[in-house]
Coordinates of C-alpha atoms in Angstrom, one line a residue:
Chain J
M146 CA 4.3 15.6 -25.5
Y147 CA 6.8 12.7 -26.1
N148 CA 7.2 12.3 -22.3
F149 CA 3.5 12.2 -21.9
F150 CA 3.1 9.2 -24.2
V151 CA 6.2 7.5 -22.6
N152 CA 4.7 7.9 -19.2
I153 CA 1.4 6.4 -20.4
G154 CA 3.3 3.4 -21.8
L155 CA 5.2 3.0 -18.6
Y156 CA 2.0 3.3 -16.5
F157 CA 0.4 0.4 -18.4
S158 CA 3.6 -1.6 -18.4
L159 CA 3.6 -1.1 -14.6
L160 CA 0.0 -2.3 -14.3
K161 CA 0.9 -5.4 -16.4
G162 CA 3.6 -6.2 -13.9
V163 CA 1.3 -5.7 -10.9
F164 CA -1.5 -8.0 -12.0
V165 CA 0.3 -11.3 -12.1
K166 CA -0.4 -14.7 -10.5
F167 CA 1.2 -14.9 -7.1
K168 CA 2.0 -17.9 -4.9
K169 CA 2.3 -16.7 -1.3
R170 CA -1.3 -15.8 -0.7
K171 CA -1.0 -15.6 3.1
I172 CA 1.8 -12.9 2.8
Y173 CA -0.3 -10.9 0.3
F174 CA -3.3 -11.2 2.6
N175 CA -1.4 -9.8 5.5
R176 CA 0.0 -7.0 3.4
I177 CA -3.6 -6.1 2.3
L178 CA -4.7 -5.9 6.0
H179 CA -1.7 -3.8 6.8
E180 CA -2.5 -1.4 3.9
I181 CA -6.2 -1.2 5.0
E182 CA -4.9 -0.1 8.4
V183 CA -2.3 2.4 7.1
L184 CA -4.3 3.8 4.2
G185 CA -7.9 3.3 5.1
L186 CA -8.4 3.4 8.9
S187 CA -6.0 6.3 9.3
S188 CA -8.2 8.3 6.9
L189 CA -11.4 8.0 9.0
F190 CA -10.8 11.1 11.0
I191 CA -10.2 13.4 8.0
V192 CA -13.2 11.9 6.2
V193 CA -15.5 12.5 9.1
I194 CA -14.4 16.1 9.8
V195 CA -14.6 17.1 6.1
S196 CA -18.0 15.4 5.7
V197 CA -19.6 17.0 8.7
F198 CA -18.7 20.5 7.6
M199 CA -19.4 19.7 3.9
G200 CA -22.9 18.6 4.8
A201 CA -23.5 21.6 7.0
V202 CA -22.4 24.1 4.4
V203 CA -24.4 22.4 1.6
T204 CA -27.5 22.6 3.8
I205 CA -27.0 26.3 4.7
Q206 CA -26.2 27.3 1.1
T207 CA -29.3 25.4 -0.2
G208 CA -31.4 27.1 2.5
I209 CA -30.2 30.5 1.3
Q210 CA -31.3 29.6 -2.3
F211 CA -34.7 28.4 -1.0
D212 CA -35.6 31.8 0.4
T213 CA -39.1 31.8 -1.2
P214 CA -42.5 30.6 0.1
L215 CA -43.2 28.9 -3.3
L216 CA -40.8 26.0 -2.4
P217 CA -41.6 23.7 0.6
I218 CA -38.8 23.9 3.2
E219 CA -38.4 20.1 3.3
Y220 CA -36.8 20.4 -0.2
I221 CA -33.6 21.6 1.5
G222 CA -33.1 18.1 3.0
Y223 CA -33.8 16.5 -0.4
V224 CA -31.4 18.8 -2.2
A225 CA -28.7 18.4 0.4
R226 CA -29.1 14.6 0.3
E227 CA -28.7 14.5 -3.5
S228 CA -25.8 16.9 -3.5
I229 CA -23.9 14.9 -0.9
V230 CA -24.7 11.4 -2.4
L231 CA -24.1 12.3 -6.1
E232 CA -21.1 14.6 -5.9
F233 CA -19.7 15.7 -2.6
A234 CA -19.2 12.4 -1.0
P235 CA -17.6 10.5 -3.9
T236 CA -15.8 13.2 -5.7
F237 CA -14.9 15.7 -3.0
I238 CA -13.8 13.0 -0.6
S239 CA -11.8 11.3 -3.3
L240 CA -10.0 14.5 -4.1
I241 CA -9.2 14.8 -0.3
L242 CA -8.0 11.2 -0.3
A243 CA -5.9 11.8 -3.4
G244 CA -4.0 14.3 -1.3
K245 CA -3.7 12.2 1.8
I246 CA -3.4 8.7 0.5
G247 CA -1.9 9.5 -2.9
S248 CA 1.0 11.5 -1.4
S249 CA 1.5 8.7 1.2
I250 CA 1.7 6.0 -1.4
A251 CA 4.0 7.9 -3.7
S252 CA 6.4 9.0 -1.0
E253 CA 6.5 5.5 0.6
I254 CA 7.2 3.8 -2.7
G255 CA 9.6 6.6 -3.8
T256 CA 11.6 6.2 -0.6
M257 CA 11.8 2.5 -1.2
R258 CA 13.1 3.2 -4.6
V259 CA 15.8 5.7 -3.6
T260 CA 16.9 3.6 -0.6
E261 CA 17.3 0.6 -2.9
Q262 CA 14.6 -1.5 -1.2
I263 CA 13.0 -2.1 -4.6
D264 CA 16.3 -3.1 -6.0
A265 CA 16.7 -5.5 -3.1
L266 CA 13.4 -7.2 -3.9
E267 CA 14.3 -7.5 -7.6
V268 CA 17.7 -9.0 -6.8
M269 CA 15.9 -11.6 -4.6
G270 CA 13.8 -12.5 -7.7
I271 CA 10.6 -11.1 -6.1
N272 CA 8.1 -9.2 -8.4
A273 CA 8.5 -5.8 -6.7
K274 CA 5.6 -4.3 -8.6
S275 CA 3.2 -6.9 -7.5
Y276 CA 4.5 -7.2 -3.9
I277 CA 4.4 -3.5 -3.2
I278 CA 1.6 -2.1 -5.3
L279 CA -1.1 -4.8 -5.5
P280 CA -1.9 -4.8 -1.8
K281 CA -2.3 -1.0 -1.9
I282 CA -4.7 -1.2 -4.9
I283 CA -6.8 -3.9 -3.3
A284 CA -6.9 -2.0 0.1
C285 CA -8.1 1.2 -1.7
L286 CA -10.7 -0.7 -3.8
L287 CA -12.1 -2.3 -0.6
F288 CA -11.9 0.6 1.8
F289 CA -12.8 3.7 -0.4
P290 CA -16.4 2.7 -0.8
I291 CA -16.7 2.3 3.0
L292 CA -15.2 5.7 3.5
V293 CA -17.6 7.3 0.9
I294 CA -20.7 5.6 2.5
L295 CA -19.5 6.9 5.9
S296 CA -19.0 10.3 4.3
M297 CA -22.6 10.3 2.9
L298 CA -24.0 9.4 6.4
V299 CA -21.9 11.9 8.3
G300 CA -22.5 14.6 5.7
I301 CA -26.2 14.2 6.0
L302 CA -26.0 14.3 9.8
G303 CA -23.9 17.4 9.5
G304 CA -26.6 19.0 7.3
L305 CA -29.3 18.0 9.8
F306 CA -27.5 19.6 12.7
A307 CA -26.6 22.7 10.8
G308 CA -30.2 23.1 9.6
S309 CA -31.6 22.8 13.1
L310 CA -28.9 24.8 14.9
T311 CA -29.3 27.7 12.5
D312 CA -33.1 27.5 12.6
L313 CA -33.2 27.0 8.9
L314 CA -35.5 24.1 9.2
S315 CA -36.6 21.6 11.9
V316 CA -35.1 18.1 12.2
Q317 CA -38.5 16.7 11.2
D318 CA -38.6 18.8 8.0
F319 CA -35.0 17.8 7.1
I320 CA -35.8 14.1 7.6
Q321 CA -39.0 14.4 5.6
G322 CA -36.8 15.9 2.8
L323 CA -34.3 13.1 3.0
Q324 CA -37.2 10.6 2.4
M325 CA -38.4 12.3 -0.8
W326 CA -38.1 10.4 -4.1
P327 CA -35.6 7.8 -2.9
Y328 CA -33.4 6.8 -5.9
P329 CA -31.0 3.9 -4.9
F330 CA -29.3 4.1 -8.4
H331 CA -27.7 7.3 -7.3
V332 CA -25.9 5.5 -4.4
F333 CA -24.8 2.8 -6.9
Y334 CA -23.6 5.5 -9.3
A335 CA -21.6 7.1 -6.4
L336 CA -20.0 3.8 -5.5
I337 CA -19.0 3.0 -9.1
K338 CA -17.4 6.4 -9.3
T339 CA -15.6 5.8 -6.0
I340 CA -14.2 2.4 -7.2
F341 CA -12.8 4.1 -10.3
F342 CA -11.3 6.9 -8.2
A343 CA -9.8 4.4 -5.8
F344 CA -8.1 2.7 -8.7
I345 CA -6.8 6.0 -10.1
I346 CA -5.4 7.2 -6.9
S347 CA -3.7 4.0 -5.9
T348 CA -2.2 3.3 -9.4
V349 CA -1.2 6.8 -10.4
S350 CA 0.5 7.4 -7.0
S351 CA 2.2 4.1 -7.2
F352 CA 3.4 4.9 -10.7
F353 CA 5.0 8.2 -9.6
G354 CA 6.6 6.6 -6.5
F355 CA 7.9 3.5 -8.4
Y356 CA 9.7 5.7 -11.0
A357 CA 11.0 8.3 -8.5
R358 CA 14.6 9.4 -9.1
G359 CA 17.0 11.8 -7.4
G360 CA 17.0 11.2 -3.6
A361 CA 14.8 13.0 -1.1
L362 CA 14.1 15.9 -3.5
G363 CA 12.9 13.4 -6.2
V364 CA 10.6 11.7 -3.7
G365 CA 9.0 15.1 -2.8
K366 CA 8.6 15.9 -6.5
S367 CA 7.0 12.6 -7.4
S368 CA 4.7 12.9 -4.4
T369 CA 3.5 16.3 -5.6
K370 CA 3.1 15.1 -9.2
A371 CA 1.1 12.0 -8.0
V372 CA -1.4 14.2 -6.2
V373 CA -1.8 16.7 -9.0
V374 CA -2.2 14.1 -11.8
S375 CA -4.5 11.9 -9.6
C376 CA -6.8 15.0 -9.1
V377 CA -6.9 15.9 -12.8
V378 CA -7.6 12.3 -13.8
I379 CA -10.3 12.0 -11.2
L380 CA -12.0 15.2 -12.5
I381 CA -11.9 13.9 -16.1
F382 CA -13.3 10.5 -15.1
N383 CA -15.9 12.2 -13.0
F384 CA -17.2 14.0 -16.1
L385 CA -17.0 10.9 -18.3
L386 CA -18.7 8.6 -15.8
T387 CA -21.5 11.1 -15.1
Q388 CA -22.2 11.4 -18.8
I389 CA -22.1 7.6 -19.3
M390 CA -24.3 6.7 -16.2
L391 CA -26.6 9.7 -15.8
G392 CA -26.4 11.6 -19.1
Chain C
M152 CA 32.9 -18.9 -10.4
I153 CA 31.6 -15.8 -12.2
E154 CA 33.1 -14.9 -15.6
L155 CA 32.6 -11.7 -17.6
R156 CA 33.4 -11.7 -21.3
S157 CA 33.7 -8.4 -23.2
V158 CA 31.1 -6.6 -21.2
Y159 CA 29.9 -3.2 -22.5
K160 CA 27.5 -0.7 -20.9
S161 CA 26.6 2.8 -21.8
F162 CA 24.0 5.3 -20.5
S163 CA 22.6 7.9 -23.0
N164 CA 25.4 7.2 -25.5
N165 CA 28.1 7.8 -22.9
F166 CA 30.0 4.6 -22.3
C167 CA 30.3 3.6 -18.7
L168 CA 32.1 0.2 -19.1
Q169 CA 34.0 -1.0 -22.1
D170 CA 35.3 -4.4 -23.0
I171 CA 35.5 -5.8 -19.4
S172 CA 36.6 -9.4 -19.2
C173 CA 37.5 -10.9 -15.8
S174 CA 36.6 -13.7 -13.4
F175 CA 35.6 -13.9 -9.8
L176 CA 36.7 -17.0 -7.8
P177 CA 34.7 -19.1 -5.4
G178 CA 35.6 -19.2 -1.7
K179 CA 37.5 -15.9 -2.1
V180 CA 36.8 -12.3 -1.4
N181 CA 36.9 -10.7 -4.9
M182 CA 37.2 -7.0 -5.0
I183 CA 36.3 -4.4 -7.7
I184 CA 38.3 -1.3 -6.9
G185 CA 38.7 2.1 -8.6
E186 CA 38.0 5.8 -8.2
S187 CA 34.5 7.2 -7.9
G188 CA 32.8 7.1 -11.3
S189 CA 35.0 4.4 -12.6
G190 CA 32.1 2.1 -13.2
K191 CA 32.3 -0.2 -10.1
T192 CA 28.7 0.0 -9.1
T193 CA 27.5 -0.4 -12.7
L194 CA 29.6 -3.5 -13.1
L195 CA 28.1 -4.9 -9.9
K196 CA 24.6 -4.1 -11.0
L197 CA 25.1 -5.7 -14.4
M198 CA 26.2 -8.9 -12.6
I199 CA 23.1 -9.0 -10.4
G200 CA 20.8 -8.1 -13.3
L201 CA 19.7 -4.7 -12.2
H202 CA 21.1 -3.2 -15.4
S203 CA 21.0 -4.9 -18.8
L204 CA 24.1 -5.5 -20.8
D205 CA 24.7 -3.6 -24.1
K206 CA 27.1 -6.3 -25.3
G207 CA 29.1 -9.2 -23.8
E208 CA 28.3 -12.2 -21.6
I209 CA 28.2 -13.0 -17.9
F210 CA 28.6 -16.6 -16.9
F211 CA 27.6 -18.0 -13.5
E212 CA 29.3 -21.5 -13.4
K213 CA 29.3 -21.7 -17.2
Q214 CA 25.6 -20.7 -17.3
N215 CA 25.1 -17.6 -19.5
Y216 CA 22.9 -15.1 -17.6
S217 CA 21.5 -13.6 -20.9
D218 CA 20.4 -17.1 -22.1
L219 CA 18.3 -17.8 -19.0
N220 CA 14.5 -17.7 -19.2
K221 CA 12.4 -16.1 -16.5
D222 CA 12.4 -19.2 -14.3
G223 CA 16.1 -19.7 -14.8
T224 CA 16.8 -16.1 -13.9
N225 CA 14.6 -16.4 -10.7
N226 CA 16.4 -19.6 -9.7
L227 CA 19.8 -18.0 -10.2
R228 CA 18.6 -15.0 -8.2
K229 CA 17.7 -17.3 -5.3
S230 CA 21.4 -18.2 -5.1
I231 CA 22.5 -14.5 -5.0
G232 CA 22.8 -12.5 -1.8
M233 CA 23.2 -8.8 -2.0
L234 CA 24.5 -6.3 0.5
F235 CA 23.4 -2.8 -0.6
Q236 CA 25.4 0.4 0.3
Q237 CA 22.8 1.6 2.8
G238 CA 21.6 -1.8 3.8
A239 CA 18.2 -1.5 2.0
L240 CA 16.3 -3.1 4.9
F241 CA 12.5 -2.9 4.6
D242 CA 11.4 0.0 6.8
F243 CA 8.0 -1.6 7.7
M244 CA 9.5 -4.8 9.1
N245 CA 11.5 -5.5 12.2
V246 CA 15.0 -7.0 12.1
L247 CA 13.8 -10.6 12.4
D248 CA 11.1 -10.2 9.7
N249 CA 13.7 -8.6 7.4
V250 CA 15.8 -11.7 7.7
K251 CA 12.8 -14.1 7.4
F252 CA 11.5 -12.3 4.3
P253 CA 13.5 -14.0 1.5
L254 CA 12.8 -17.4 3.2
Q255 CA 9.1 -16.7 3.4
M256 CA 8.8 -15.5 -0.2
L257 CA 11.2 -17.9 -1.9
S258 CA 11.4 -21.1 0.0
D259 CA 8.9 -23.9 0.9
K260 CA 10.2 -24.2 4.5
S261 CA 7.7 -24.3 7.3
D262 CA 7.2 -21.3 9.6
K263 CA 9.3 -23.1 12.3
E264 CA 12.2 -23.8 10.0
I265 CA 12.1 -20.2 8.7
N266 CA 12.2 -18.9 12.2
L267 CA 15.1 -21.1 13.2
R268 CA 17.1 -20.3 10.1
A269 CA 16.5 -16.5 10.5
K270 CA 17.6 -16.6 14.1
F271 CA 20.7 -18.7 13.2
C272 CA 21.6 -16.0 10.6
L273 CA 21.1 -13.2 13.2
E274 CA 23.2 -15.1 15.7
R275 CA 25.9 -15.4 13.1
V276 CA 26.1 -11.6 12.9
N277 CA 25.7 -11.2 16.7
L278 CA 22.4 -9.5 16.5
L279 CA 20.0 -12.0 17.9
N280 CA 19.2 -9.7 20.8
S281 CA 18.1 -6.9 18.4
Q282 CA 15.6 -9.1 16.5
K283 CA 12.6 -6.9 17.6
M284 CA 14.1 -3.6 16.6
M285 CA 13.0 -1.6 13.6
P286 CA 15.5 -0.6 10.9
S287 CA 15.1 3.1 11.9
E288 CA 16.4 2.2 15.4
L289 CA 19.7 0.6 14.2
S290 CA 23.1 2.1 13.9
G291 CA 24.9 2.0 10.5
G292 CA 27.0 -1.0 11.5
M293 CA 24.0 -2.9 12.8
T294 CA 22.1 -2.1 9.6
K295 CA 24.9 -3.6 7.6
R296 CA 25.0 -6.7 9.8
V297 CA 21.3 -7.3 9.5
A298 CA 21.6 -6.9 5.7
I299 CA 24.4 -9.5 5.7
A300 CA 22.2 -11.8 7.8
R301 CA 19.4 -11.3 5.2
A302 CA 21.8 -11.9 2.3
I303 CA 23.0 -15.2 3.7
S304 CA 19.6 -16.5 4.8
M305 CA 19.0 -18.3 1.6
N306 CA 22.5 -20.0 1.6
P307 CA 23.7 -18.1 -1.4
K308 CA 26.4 -19.2 -3.7
Y309 CA 27.3 -15.6 -4.6
L310 CA 27.4 -12.6 -2.3
F311 CA 27.7 -9.1 -3.8
C312 CA 28.5 -6.1 -1.6
D313 CA 28.2 -2.5 -2.7
E314 CA 30.6 -0.4 -0.7
P315 CA 30.0 -2.3 2.6
N316 CA 32.1 0.1 4.6
S317 CA 30.7 3.4 3.4
G318 CA 29.6 5.6 6.3
L319 CA 31.1 3.4 9.0
D320 CA 33.8 4.2 11.5
P321 CA 37.1 2.3 11.1
N322 CA 36.4 -0.2 14.0
T323 CA 32.9 -1.1 12.6
S324 CA 34.4 -1.4 9.1
I325 CA 36.9 -3.9 10.4
I326 CA 34.0 -5.9 12.0
I327 CA 32.0 -5.9 8.8
D328 CA 35.1 -6.9 6.7
E329 CA 36.0 -9.7 9.0
L330 CA 32.4 -11.0 9.0
I331 CA 32.3 -11.0 5.2
K332 CA 35.6 -12.8 5.0
E333 CA 34.5 -15.4 7.6
I334 CA 31.2 -16.1 5.8
T335 CA 32.9 -16.3 2.4
E336 CA 35.3 -19.0 3.6
E337 CA 32.8 -20.8 5.9
Y338 CA 30.2 -21.3 3.1
N339 CA 32.6 -21.3 0.1
I340 CA 30.7 -18.3 -1.4
T341 CA 31.9 -16.3 -4.4
T342 CA 32.0 -12.9 -2.8
V343 CA 32.3 -9.8 -5.0
I344 CA 32.9 -6.5 -3.1
N345 CA 32.8 -3.1 -4.8
T346 CA 34.9 -0.7 -2.7
H347 CA 37.4 2.2 -2.7
D348 CA 38.4 1.5 0.9
M349 CA 42.1 0.3 0.5
R350 CA 42.1 -0.9 4.1
S351 CA 39.5 -3.5 3.2
V352 CA 41.4 -4.5 0.1
V353 CA 44.6 -5.1 2.1
K354 CA 42.8 -6.8 4.9
I355 CA 40.4 -9.2 3.2
G356 CA 40.9 -8.9 -0.6
S357 CA 42.1 -11.9 -2.5
N358 CA 41.4 -11.4 -6.2
I359 CA 41.4 -7.8 -7.3
V360 CA 39.8 -6.1 -10.4
Y361 CA 40.9 -2.5 -10.9
L362 CA 38.7 -0.2 -13.0
S363 CA 39.6 3.2 -14.3
N364 CA 37.3 5.4 -16.4
G365 CA 35.2 2.4 -17.4
L366 CA 38.1 0.3 -18.5
L367 CA 39.7 -2.8 -16.9
E368 CA 43.1 -1.5 -16.0
W369 CA 44.4 -4.5 -14.1
S370 CA 43.3 -7.7 -12.5
G371 CA 45.1 -10.3 -10.4
Y372 CA 45.8 -11.5 -6.9
K373 CA 46.5 -9.0 -4.1
K374 CA 50.1 -10.2 -3.7
E375 CA 50.7 -9.3 -7.3
I376 CA 49.8 -5.7 -6.9
K377 CA 53.2 -4.9 -5.4
S378 CA 55.1 -6.2 -8.5
S379 CA 52.6 -4.6 -10.9
N380 CA 54.0 -2.0 -13.3
N381 CA 50.6 -0.6 -14.1
T382 CA 51.1 3.2 -13.4
S383 CA 47.4 3.9 -12.8
L384 CA 47.0 1.1 -10.2
N385 CA 50.3 2.1 -8.5
N386 CA 49.2 5.7 -8.3
F387 CA 45.8 4.7 -7.0
F388 CA 47.4 2.6 -4.2
S389 CA 50.1 5.1 -3.3
S390 CA 47.5 7.9 -3.0
S391 CA 45.8 5.8 -0.2
K392 CA 49.1 5.7 1.7
I393 CA 48.4 2.1 2.8
K394 CA 51.1 -0.5 2.4
I395 CA 50.4 -4.0 1.0

């Protein structure tokens, strides 16, 4: 329990060191672009693959539940849309990204720690926390919403194809369902959640990487811890934000 | 000159350094020697501010490190070059960018001036042809030479080297040693090397500080070692089978 509170303190102390005024804006801007490429663009493939099948499965499972003539078949499209927008795209994709991006951030920073690259920055008088972590946070905050919007679109497309390929419902019925009771606030809610999750993944993973100890083994352990803790914190915040925004 | 006065450092109530007082001279290769675990690296890290002192004072040209504010510490750090044991080059930058990095972050020079200075430093360590290579493509000796080029890029007054010859073959070790000595004399740098390589001590060492179990056992000029009656130092030297 003592360690838990020590780590919470260290985490906020790390954040305090990250968000400071910096002079060399051009260098930071280039670092942000680099991180967008490394963390964001490289995640496009996994997001698309996961989203297509997620949308397809949601549609088929919803169709199975709607096995009654009392409910119009178009409702499948509506329920699939709401499930994908409200929960699957922001939360499920964030959990996937916690695994991919979180472990990548923690192992990269952890390796910098154990190979003395962070010490080298500090000896030069450069704020290592800000130089290494801030571009990653900004890149995640900027790119996660794009990935989640893409996931929503691709997930819905996956549902549409799965519905028509399995003869569950026609493309026209699905599209009709998608247009039922449009509620833009749900998209806004999903994006707010995504921004929180992006912050959690980037900062928690950076924290575990920055304080990694014990060579390659320590880097591996910190990477695993980063993913596990990020996922747990995401689930807790998912509950809290849902209660606050929709409850 | 760097002067240490009654420096103490402990980790988890186990003392690592106790009552260390010594000085490191400008334009000379100063060496901290001792067995593994004697506190050499800790002493070096205290001097460059990676560890905090428990007690004592460290003076850089009569300026007490502990008394400096944040700006003062940053200014002092601009005058420090550090060669880490494994080089500590940034993985995501090529050789030229690694050398340019401190200049870009800490100086107000133009891009052209930065480029010229970085290339001059790379030429000084004979690696101008490898400027586009990534750190993962370099040999151990090349990594150390790039790290030296990066360390001298800001024209430092102080150069600290943590075991510069570790993991290198004898010939490459000699090249690195000679390079450090030349640079020290050329730019009148206060160089502090932490090593247990007695060949380096004999070849380039000038002022020697010998640590044993966290205590300062002996300090003086290299030529005085022979006439020293310190048993621990004599045993340490005789075990290396190298003649002074």
